[in-house]
Amino acid sequence: VGLRSASDLFYFELDEKVSPDTLLSIVDSINIFQAAVLVRAQSPQGEVFLQAAMPAFYLPPETGVKEEVFRAIPVMMFLRYAGGEHCWSSPTHFANLTVDDPWLAEPYGYLSYFGLLAEMEKSNFHTTIAFIPWNFDRSTSAVGELFRRHPDRFSIAVHGNNHDHREFYKYQTSQVDYAASKSLAKQEASLRQGLARMEQFTTLTGIPYDRIMIFPQGIAPQKTLNLLKKYDFLATINGTNVPIDAATPTDPIFYLRTFTMGFENFPSAVRYWPTRSSFAIALDLFCGNPLFFYTHHHFFESGIAAFNRTAELVNKLEPGIAWRNLRTIVQSWYLERLRDDGHIDVVTFSHDFVLANRRPGNATFFVQKEETFDLPINRVTVNDQTVSYERAGDTLTFALSLPAGASRQIIIEYANDFDPAQINVSKGDLRVALLRRLSDFRDRTLSQNLAGRTLTRYYYELGLFRFGLLWLVSFLVVSGFLGLYFYRRLRKPGAIR
């Protein structure tokens, strides 16, 4: 951190005879001065924790941690130590890398699936492809076989439907942006078609997909999250966990969790670029949050081992971390705490989760899930067996006894009329087809040479992508003519090279 004023700094001068443990210290921005602000010492009466007044400071933006959260760290550390199992905690640490957009072709731009597999086995991580459902019938057999043989390393999640311009954008926008708006009904139709296409993808390839939505070009409005819940998505994971039409909560506790249930009672999680600071990663691990990293194929421009350093850092900070697909992470991530009577309280986020008893003896779990009950619930099942539940305000509750080492899958089934066989999955929209083909040309062809990479970079730096398909086509046509002109000029005899 950077100290605003050294005169505001309060810290402990440690006596070596007492041998206190320094639990938290502050180092100035140029690493000259270090001050102990949270210490633990032994006394005849037991352990004593002492915290100095936190100084005035600023956190560099690259830290990626809110100042309010940083100030709460000493209290959090004390409560975790003093409360132990009686504090809310997540039983397992999870991590995942997601690459947005590619379909299963080798290579896809800078992404080589076969090369990435070798790096995943070397540095121990898992990669999910955020797959555009429009591409459901385009997978190559070699990459499909690679995914089927290595489900521990590769998985698929849902990335919109057509991935056209803002297909899950605001319902009502300004007149300037009116053409970009999509009604709730259109978004529901797109969700249904995307799911039907993903079912076709599984039928054609034999590769399952995780019913996790990663929205293209930003998270959707709130009511669309309710549609995700209706159609049995487990969660949505995006660059922000706050819907596009919602205000960010001001409660500092909001920033302590990767997930929030604050919008439509549906789990919305935030993900980060691999360059996230080690401090922020360590804080998420301390809080028991899953680590969600994401990127695009161009992240591997420097080499297919580009993510190894981040994976190795995570594995060093938490040697027991489990790199898994998104479905497994969401199903396994819940909070639990030990009750005074020896039983367990559980707060779950997903409507489909796997509850495990990791204790040496039998235990009863008292499960609660936020639920507005605006969607009809058909039933609640435990390993496909219907069980009773109670409604307490906006919370669904039930109790479940488990023997030591046992686990059970619990599913809350919502009523919906989704039937993939009744939904048209054809790709008859010429605008979408052209957009997807041009995107492939950008990713798979232009990325292979310096001129193409330069054109692509300027296209985004100049903001031309904001003007939609017409500007993209015009840009590529003009770029093609310019490229051909200069190519012919250089080919002429006597041309300066």
Coordinates of C-alpha atoms in Angstrom, one line a residue:
V1 CA 0.0 0.0 0.0
G2 CA 1.0 3.6 -0.3
L3 CA 1.0 5.6 2.9
R4 CA -0.6 9.0 2.6
S5 CA 1.3 10.4 5.5
A6 CA 4.0 8.7 7.7
S7 CA 2.7 10.7 10.7
D8 CA -0.6 8.7 10.5
L9 CA 1.1 5.4 10.9
F10 CA 0.6 3.4 14.1
Y11 CA 2.5 0.1 14.5
F12 CA 4.0 -2.2 17.0
E13 CA 7.7 -2.3 18.0
L14 CA 8.3 -6.0 18.6
D15 CA 10.3 -7.3 21.6
E16 CA 12.3 -10.4 20.6
K17 CA 12.0 -11.7 24.2
V18 CA 8.3 -12.0 23.8
S19 CA 8.6 -13.5 20.3
P20 CA 5.2 -12.3 19.0
D21 CA 3.9 -13.5 15.6
T22 CA 3.4 -10.8 12.9
L23 CA 0.2 -11.7 11.1
L24 CA -0.2 -8.6 9.0
S25 CA 2.3 -5.8 8.1
I26 CA 2.2 -2.8 5.9
V27 CA 5.1 -2.1 3.5
D28 CA 5.4 1.3 1.8
S29 CA 5.2 1.6 -2.0
I30 CA 8.9 1.6 -2.4
N31 CA 9.6 -1.2 0.0
I32 CA 11.7 0.7 2.5
F33 CA 9.6 0.7 5.6
Q34 CA 7.7 -2.3 7.0
A35 CA 5.3 -1.9 10.0
A36 CA 3.5 -4.7 12.0
V37 CA -0.2 -3.8 12.4
L38 CA -1.6 -7.1 13.6
V39 CA 0.3 -9.4 16.0
R40 CA -0.3 -12.4 18.1
A41 CA 1.5 -13.0 21.4
Q42 CA 1.3 -15.6 24.3
S43 CA 0.2 -14.5 27.8
P44 CA -0.4 -16.5 31.0
Q45 CA -4.1 -16.3 30.2
G46 CA -3.8 -17.4 26.6
E47 CA -3.3 -15.9 23.2
V48 CA -3.6 -12.2 22.7
F49 CA -4.2 -10.4 19.4
L50 CA -3.3 -6.7 19.1
Q51 CA -4.3 -4.5 16.1
A52 CA -2.8 -1.1 15.5
A53 CA -5.0 1.7 14.1
M54 CA -5.0 1.4 10.3
P55 CA -3.2 4.3 8.7
A56 CA -4.4 6.5 5.9
F57 CA -3.3 4.9 2.7
Y58 CA -4.1 4.3 -0.9
L59 CA -4.2 1.0 -2.7
P60 CA -2.8 1.0 -6.3
P61 CA -5.5 0.2 -8.8
E62 CA -3.5 -2.9 -9.9
T63 CA -4.0 -4.4 -6.5
G64 CA -7.6 -5.1 -7.4
V65 CA -8.9 -4.8 -3.8
K66 CA -11.3 -2.3 -2.3
E67 CA -9.9 -0.2 0.6
E68 CA -12.9 -1.1 2.7
V69 CA -12.1 -4.7 2.2
F70 CA -8.4 -4.2 3.0
R71 CA -9.3 -2.5 6.3
A72 CA -11.5 -5.5 7.3
I73 CA -8.7 -8.1 6.9
P74 CA -7.4 -8.0 10.5
V75 CA -10.9 -8.6 11.9
M76 CA -11.5 -11.3 9.3
M77 CA -8.2 -13.1 10.3
F78 CA -9.0 -12.9 14.0
L79 CA -12.6 -14.2 13.5
R80 CA -11.4 -17.1 11.3
Y81 CA -8.8 -18.1 13.9
A82 CA -11.0 -17.6 17.0
G83 CA -14.2 -19.0 15.5
G84 CA -12.7 -21.9 13.6
E85 CA -15.4 -24.2 12.2
H86 CA -18.1 -22.1 13.8
C87 CA -17.4 -19.4 11.1
W88 CA -18.9 -19.6 7.6
S89 CA -16.4 -21.2 5.2
S90 CA -16.2 -23.0 1.9
P91 CA -15.1 -26.7 2.3
T92 CA -13.0 -26.7 -0.9
H93 CA -10.8 -24.3 -3.0
F94 CA -11.5 -24.2 -6.7
A95 CA -10.1 -22.5 -9.8
N96 CA -10.8 -22.4 -13.5
L97 CA -9.5 -20.8 -16.7
T98 CA -12.1 -19.9 -19.4
V99 CA -11.3 -19.0 -23.0
D100 CA -14.1 -17.1 -24.7
D101 CA -15.4 -17.7 -28.3
P102 CA -13.4 -20.5 -30.0
W103 CA -15.1 -23.4 -31.6
L104 CA -13.3 -26.8 -31.7
A105 CA -10.9 -26.3 -34.6
E106 CA -7.1 -26.8 -34.4
P107 CA -5.7 -24.2 -34.1
Y108 CA -8.2 -21.5 -33.4
G109 CA -6.1 -18.3 -33.9
Y110 CA -3.3 -18.4 -31.3
L111 CA -5.0 -21.2 -29.4
S112 CA -3.7 -24.7 -30.0
Y113 CA -5.8 -27.2 -28.1
F114 CA -3.1 -29.9 -28.3
G115 CA -0.4 -27.5 -27.1
L116 CA -2.6 -26.2 -24.3
L117 CA -3.2 -29.8 -23.1
A118 CA 0.5 -30.3 -22.6
E119 CA 0.7 -27.0 -20.6
M120 CA -2.3 -27.9 -18.5
E121 CA -0.6 -31.2 -17.6
K122 CA 2.7 -29.5 -16.9
S123 CA 1.3 -26.7 -14.7
N124 CA -1.9 -28.4 -13.5
F125 CA -5.0 -26.4 -14.5
H126 CA -8.3 -26.8 -16.3
T127 CA -9.6 -24.9 -19.3
T128 CA -13.3 -24.3 -20.2
I129 CA -14.2 -23.0 -23.6
A130 CA -17.0 -20.5 -23.6
F131 CA -18.7 -21.9 -26.7
I132 CA -21.0 -19.9 -29.0
P133 CA -24.0 -22.1 -29.6
W134 CA -24.2 -20.9 -33.2
N135 CA -21.1 -23.1 -33.8
F136 CA -22.8 -26.2 -32.6
D137 CA -22.3 -28.2 -35.9
R138 CA -18.7 -27.0 -36.7
S139 CA -16.4 -29.0 -34.4
T140 CA -13.6 -31.0 -36.0
S141 CA -13.3 -34.7 -35.1
A142 CA -9.7 -34.4 -33.8
V143 CA -10.4 -31.7 -31.2
G144 CA -13.7 -33.4 -30.3
E145 CA -11.8 -36.6 -29.5
L146 CA -9.3 -34.6 -27.5
F147 CA -12.1 -33.2 -25.3
R148 CA -13.8 -36.6 -24.8
R149 CA -10.5 -38.2 -23.7
H150 CA -9.5 -35.4 -21.3
P151 CA -12.6 -34.2 -19.4
D152 CA -10.4 -33.5 -16.5
R153 CA -8.6 -30.8 -18.5
F154 CA -11.2 -29.5 -21.0
S155 CA -14.9 -28.5 -20.7
I156 CA -17.6 -26.5 -22.4
A157 CA -19.8 -23.7 -21.1
V158 CA -22.5 -21.6 -22.9
H159 CA -21.5 -18.2 -24.4
G160 CA -24.7 -16.5 -25.5
N161 CA -26.3 -17.9 -28.6
N162 CA -25.4 -16.0 -31.8
H163 CA -22.9 -13.7 -30.2
D164 CA -24.1 -10.9 -32.4
H165 CA -24.1 -7.3 -31.4
R166 CA -25.3 -7.0 -27.8
E167 CA -27.8 -9.9 -28.0
F168 CA -28.4 -9.7 -24.2
Y169 CA -28.4 -5.9 -23.9
K170 CA -30.7 -3.5 -22.2
Y171 CA -34.4 -3.8 -22.8
Q172 CA -35.0 0.0 -23.2
T173 CA -32.2 2.3 -24.3
S174 CA -31.7 5.8 -25.4
Q175 CA -32.8 6.7 -29.0
V176 CA -29.2 6.6 -30.1
D177 CA -28.8 3.0 -28.9
Y178 CA -32.3 1.9 -29.8
A179 CA -31.2 -0.5 -32.5
A180 CA -29.0 -2.3 -30.0
S181 CA -31.8 -3.0 -27.5
K182 CA -33.3 -6.5 -27.2
S183 CA -36.6 -7.1 -25.5
L184 CA -36.9 -9.6 -22.7
A185 CA -39.0 -11.8 -25.0
K186 CA -36.3 -11.8 -27.7
Q187 CA -33.7 -12.6 -25.1
E188 CA -35.8 -15.5 -23.8
A189 CA -36.1 -16.9 -27.4
S190 CA -32.4 -16.6 -27.8
L191 CA -31.7 -18.4 -24.6
R192 CA -34.0 -21.3 -25.6
Q193 CA -32.4 -21.5 -29.1
G194 CA -29.0 -21.5 -27.6
L195 CA -29.8 -24.3 -25.2
A196 CA -31.4 -26.4 -28.1
R197 CA -28.2 -25.8 -30.1
M198 CA -26.0 -27.0 -27.2
E199 CA -28.1 -30.1 -27.0
Q200 CA -27.4 -30.7 -30.7
F201 CA -23.7 -30.0 -30.0
T202 CA -23.7 -32.8 -27.4
T203 CA -25.6 -35.2 -29.7
L204 CA -23.1 -34.5 -32.6
T205 CA -19.9 -34.6 -30.6
G206 CA -20.6 -36.7 -27.5
I207 CA -19.2 -33.8 -25.4
P208 CA -21.3 -32.6 -22.4
Y209 CA -21.7 -28.9 -21.7
D210 CA -22.0 -27.0 -18.4
R211 CA -25.2 -25.1 -18.1
I212 CA -23.3 -22.0 -17.0
M213 CA -24.0 -18.8 -19.0
I214 CA -21.1 -16.5 -19.9
F215 CA -22.7 -13.5 -21.5
P216 CA -21.0 -12.1 -24.6
Q217 CA -20.0 -8.4 -24.5
G218 CA -21.1 -7.9 -20.9
I219 CA -23.6 -9.2 -18.4
A220 CA -27.4 -9.0 -19.2
P221 CA -30.1 -7.1 -17.3
Q222 CA -31.6 -8.4 -14.1
K223 CA -34.8 -10.0 -15.6
T224 CA -32.7 -12.1 -18.0
L225 CA -31.0 -13.7 -14.9
N226 CA -34.5 -14.8 -13.9
L227 CA -34.7 -16.6 -17.3
L228 CA -31.5 -18.4 -16.6
K229 CA -33.0 -19.7 -13.4
K230 CA -36.1 -20.7 -15.2
Y231 CA -34.2 -22.7 -17.8
D232 CA -32.0 -24.5 -15.2
F233 CA -28.7 -22.7 -15.7
L234 CA -26.6 -23.1 -12.6
A235 CA -25.0 -19.6 -12.6
T236 CA -23.7 -16.8 -14.8
I237 CA -20.0 -15.8 -14.7
N238 CA -18.8 -12.5 -16.2
G239 CA -16.4 -9.6 -15.9
T240 CA -18.9 -8.2 -13.4
N241 CA -21.5 -9.8 -11.3
V242 CA -23.8 -6.8 -11.3
P243 CA -26.4 -6.8 -14.1
I244 CA -26.1 -4.0 -16.7
D245 CA -29.3 -2.2 -15.4
A246 CA -28.5 -2.6 -11.7
A247 CA -26.6 -0.4 -9.2
T248 CA -23.5 -1.9 -7.5
P249 CA -24.2 -2.6 -3.8
T250 CA -22.4 -0.3 -1.4
D251 CA -22.1 -2.8 1.4
P252 CA -18.4 -3.7 1.7
I253 CA -19.3 -7.4 2.4
F254 CA -20.5 -7.5 -1.2
Y255 CA -16.8 -7.4 -2.3
L256 CA -15.8 -10.3 -0.1
R257 CA -17.5 -12.9 -2.2
T258 CA -17.1 -13.9 -5.8
F259 CA -20.8 -14.9 -6.0
T260 CA -23.8 -12.7 -5.3
M261 CA -27.4 -13.8 -4.9
G262 CA -28.6 -10.2 -4.9
F263 CA -30.1 -10.2 -8.3
E264 CA -33.2 -12.4 -9.0
N265 CA -32.0 -14.9 -6.4
F266 CA -29.6 -16.3 -9.1
P267 CA -25.9 -16.9 -8.6
S268 CA -23.9 -14.3 -10.5
A269 CA -20.1 -14.5 -10.2
V270 CA -17.2 -12.3 -11.2
R271 CA -14.2 -13.4 -13.1
Y272 CA -10.8 -11.8 -13.8
W273 CA -8.0 -11.5 -16.3
P274 CA -5.0 -13.7 -15.6
T275 CA -2.9 -10.6 -14.7
R276 CA -4.8 -10.2 -11.5
S277 CA -2.5 -9.3 -8.6
S278 CA -1.2 -12.0 -6.3
F279 CA -2.6 -10.1 -3.3
A280 CA -6.1 -10.2 -4.7
I281 CA -5.8 -13.9 -5.5
A282 CA -4.6 -14.6 -2.0
L283 CA -7.5 -12.7 -0.5
D284 CA -10.0 -14.7 -2.5
L285 CA -8.4 -17.9 -1.4
F286 CA -8.5 -16.7 2.2
C287 CA -12.3 -15.9 1.8
G288 CA -12.8 -19.4 0.2
N289 CA -13.9 -17.9 -3.1
P290 CA -13.5 -19.8 -6.4
L291 CA -10.9 -18.3 -8.7
F292 CA -12.4 -17.6 -12.1
F293 CA -9.9 -16.5 -14.8
Y294 CA -10.8 -15.7 -18.4
T295 CA -9.2 -14.6 -21.6
H296 CA -9.5 -14.9 -25.4
H297 CA -7.3 -16.7 -27.9
H298 CA -5.1 -13.7 -28.5
F299 CA -3.8 -14.1 -24.9
F300 CA -1.7 -16.9 -26.2
E301 CA 0.0 -14.7 -28.9
S302 CA 3.2 -14.8 -26.8
G303 CA 3.0 -18.6 -26.6
I304 CA 0.7 -21.4 -25.5
A305 CA 2.3 -21.4 -22.1
A306 CA 1.1 -17.9 -21.4
F307 CA -1.2 -18.9 -18.5
N308 CA 1.3 -21.3 -16.8
R309 CA 2.7 -18.6 -14.5
T310 CA -0.7 -17.7 -13.1
A311 CA -1.6 -21.3 -12.6
E312 CA 1.7 -22.0 -10.8
L313 CA 1.2 -19.0 -8.6
V314 CA -2.3 -20.2 -7.6
N315 CA -1.0 -23.7 -7.0
K316 CA 1.8 -22.4 -4.8
L317 CA -0.6 -20.2 -2.7
E318 CA -3.1 -23.0 -2.2
P319 CA -1.4 -26.5 -2.9
G320 CA -4.7 -28.3 -2.4
I321 CA -6.7 -26.2 -4.9
A322 CA -8.9 -28.2 -7.3
W323 CA -9.0 -27.0 -11.0
R324 CA -12.3 -28.1 -12.3
N325 CA -15.0 -27.4 -14.9
L326 CA -17.5 -24.6 -14.0
R327 CA -20.4 -27.0 -13.3
T328 CA -18.4 -28.9 -10.7
I329 CA -17.3 -25.7 -9.1
V330 CA -20.8 -24.2 -8.8
Q331 CA -22.3 -27.5 -7.6
S332 CA -19.6 -27.8 -4.9
W333 CA -19.4 -24.3 -3.7
Y334 CA -21.4 -23.5 -0.7
L335 CA -20.8 -22.2 2.8
E336 CA -21.0 -24.2 6.0
R337 CA -20.5 -23.7 9.7
L338 CA -20.5 -26.0 12.8
R339 CA -23.5 -25.5 15.2
D340 CA -23.2 -25.7 18.9
D341 CA -25.2 -29.0 18.8
G342 CA -22.6 -30.6 16.5
H343 CA -24.7 -30.4 13.4
I344 CA -24.0 -28.2 10.3
D345 CA -25.6 -25.1 8.9
V346 CA -25.3 -24.8 5.1
V347 CA -26.0 -21.9 2.7
T348 CA -26.1 -22.9 -0.9
F349 CA -26.2 -20.7 -4.0
S350 CA -27.1 -23.0 -6.9
H351 CA -30.4 -24.9 -7.3
D352 CA -28.3 -28.0 -8.2
F353 CA -25.5 -28.8 -5.8
V354 CA -23.6 -31.7 -4.2
L355 CA -23.5 -31.8 -0.4
A356 CA -20.7 -33.8 1.1
N357 CA -20.1 -34.8 4.7
R358 CA -16.3 -34.5 5.2
R359 CA -16.5 -35.2 9.0
P360 CA -15.5 -38.4 10.7
G361 CA -19.0 -39.1 12.0
N362 CA -22.7 -38.9 10.9
A363 CA -24.0 -35.3 10.7
T364 CA -27.3 -33.5 10.0
F365 CA -27.1 -30.6 7.6
F366 CA -29.6 -27.8 7.9
V367 CA -29.7 -26.3 4.3
Q368 CA -31.0 -22.9 3.4
K369 CA -31.1 -21.2 0.0
E370 CA -32.4 -17.8 -0.9
E371 CA -35.6 -18.2 -2.9
T372 CA -38.2 -15.7 -3.9
F373 CA -40.6 -18.5 -5.1
D374 CA -41.6 -16.4 -8.1
L375 CA -40.9 -19.4 -10.3
P376 CA -43.1 -22.5 -9.5
I377 CA -41.0 -25.3 -7.9
N378 CA -42.0 -28.7 -9.1
R379 CA -40.1 -30.6 -6.4
V380 CA -36.8 -30.9 -4.4
T381 CA -34.9 -34.1 -4.9
V382 CA -32.0 -35.8 -3.1
N383 CA -30.3 -38.3 -5.5
D384 CA -33.6 -38.3 -7.6
Q385 CA -35.8 -39.0 -4.5
T386 CA -38.4 -36.3 -3.7
V387 CA -38.0 -34.7 -0.2
S388 CA -40.1 -32.2 1.6
Y389 CA -38.9 -28.6 2.3
E390 CA -40.2 -25.5 4.1
R391 CA -40.5 -21.9 3.2
A392 CA -39.3 -19.3 5.7
G393 CA -39.9 -15.9 4.1
D394 CA -37.6 -15.7 1.1
T395 CA -35.6 -18.8 2.1
L396 CA -36.1 -22.5 1.2
T397 CA -35.0 -24.8 4.0
F398 CA -34.7 -28.6 4.7
A399 CA -32.6 -30.9 6.8
L400 CA -30.5 -33.9 5.5
S401 CA -28.6 -36.5 7.5
L402 CA -25.5 -37.9 5.9
P403 CA -23.1 -40.7 7.1
A404 CA -19.4 -39.9 7.3
G405 CA -17.8 -39.5 3.9
A406 CA -21.1 -39.6 2.0
S407 CA -22.4 -37.1 -0.6
R408 CA -25.8 -36.4 -2.1
Q409 CA -26.9 -34.4 -5.2
I410 CA -29.7 -32.0 -4.3
I411 CA -31.8 -30.4 -7.1
I412 CA -34.5 -27.8 -6.9
E413 CA -36.6 -28.3 -10.0
Y414 CA -38.4 -25.3 -11.5
A415 CA -41.3 -25.5 -13.9
N416 CA -40.6 -24.7 -17.5
D417 CA -41.8 -25.9 -20.9
F418 CA -38.4 -26.2 -22.6
D419 CA -38.3 -29.0 -25.2
P420 CA -35.2 -28.8 -27.5
A421 CA -36.9 -31.0 -30.1
Q422 CA -39.5 -28.2 -30.7
I423 CA -37.0 -25.4 -31.2
N424 CA -35.5 -24.3 -34.6
V425 CA -31.7 -24.5 -34.4
S426 CA -31.1 -23.6 -38.1
K427 CA -28.8 -20.8 -39.0
G428 CA -30.9 -18.9 -41.5
D429 CA -30.0 -15.4 -40.4
L430 CA -27.6 -14.1 -43.0
R431 CA -26.5 -11.2 -40.9
V432 CA -25.5 -13.5 -38.0
A433 CA -23.8 -15.9 -40.4
L434 CA -21.8 -13.2 -42.0
L435 CA -20.8 -11.8 -38.6
R436 CA -19.6 -15.2 -37.4
R437 CA -17.6 -15.9 -40.6
L438 CA -16.0 -12.5 -40.4
S439 CA -15.1 -13.1 -36.8
D440 CA -13.5 -16.4 -37.8
F441 CA -11.5 -14.6 -40.5
R442 CA -10.3 -12.1 -37.9
D443 CA -9.3 -14.7 -35.4
R444 CA -8.0 -17.5 -37.6
T445 CA -6.6 -15.6 -40.7
L446 CA -5.7 -12.0 -39.8
S447 CA -4.0 -13.2 -36.6
Q448 CA -1.5 -15.2 -38.6
N449 CA 0.4 -12.2 -40.0
L450 CA 1.6 -8.8 -38.9
A451 CA -0.5 -6.8 -41.3
G452 CA -3.7 -8.6 -40.1
R453 CA -2.8 -8.2 -36.5
T454 CA -2.2 -4.5 -37.0
L455 CA -5.5 -4.0 -38.8
T456 CA -7.4 -5.8 -36.1
R457 CA -5.7 -3.8 -33.4
Y458 CA -6.6 -0.4 -35.0
Y459 CA -10.2 -1.6 -35.6
Y460 CA -10.7 -2.0 -31.9
E461 CA -8.6 0.9 -30.8
L462 CA -10.5 3.3 -33.0
G463 CA -13.8 1.9 -31.7
L464 CA -15.1 0.9 -35.1
F465 CA -16.6 -2.3 -33.6
R466 CA -19.2 -0.2 -31.8
F467 CA -20.9 0.6 -35.2
G468 CA -21.8 -3.0 -35.9
L469 CA -21.6 -5.3 -38.9
L470 CA -21.7 -2.6 -41.7
W471 CA -18.5 -1.0 -40.4
L472 CA -16.8 -4.4 -39.9
V473 CA -17.5 -5.3 -43.6
S474 CA -16.4 -1.9 -44.8
F475 CA -13.3 -2.1 -42.7
L476 CA -12.3 -5.5 -44.0
V477 CA -13.1 -4.6 -47.7
V478 CA -11.0 -1.4 -47.5
S479 CA -8.2 -3.2 -45.6
G480 CA -8.3 -5.9 -48.4
F481 CA -7.9 -3.4 -51.2
L482 CA -5.2 -1.5 -49.4
G483 CA -3.3 -4.7 -48.7
L484 CA -3.6 -5.8 -52.3
Y485 CA -2.5 -2.4 -53.5
F486 CA 0.7 -2.3 -51.4
Y487 CA 1.4 -6.0 -52.2
R488 CA 1.4 -5.2 -55.9
R489 CA 3.5 -2.1 -55.4
L490 CA 6.1 -4.1 -53.6
R491 CA 6.0 -6.7 -56.3
K492 CA 6.9 -4.3 -59.1
P493 CA 10.5 -4.3 -60.5
G494 CA 12.6 -1.6 -58.8
A495 CA 10.2 -1.2 -55.9
I496 CA 11.8 -0.2 -52.6
R497 CA 11.8 -3.0 -50.2

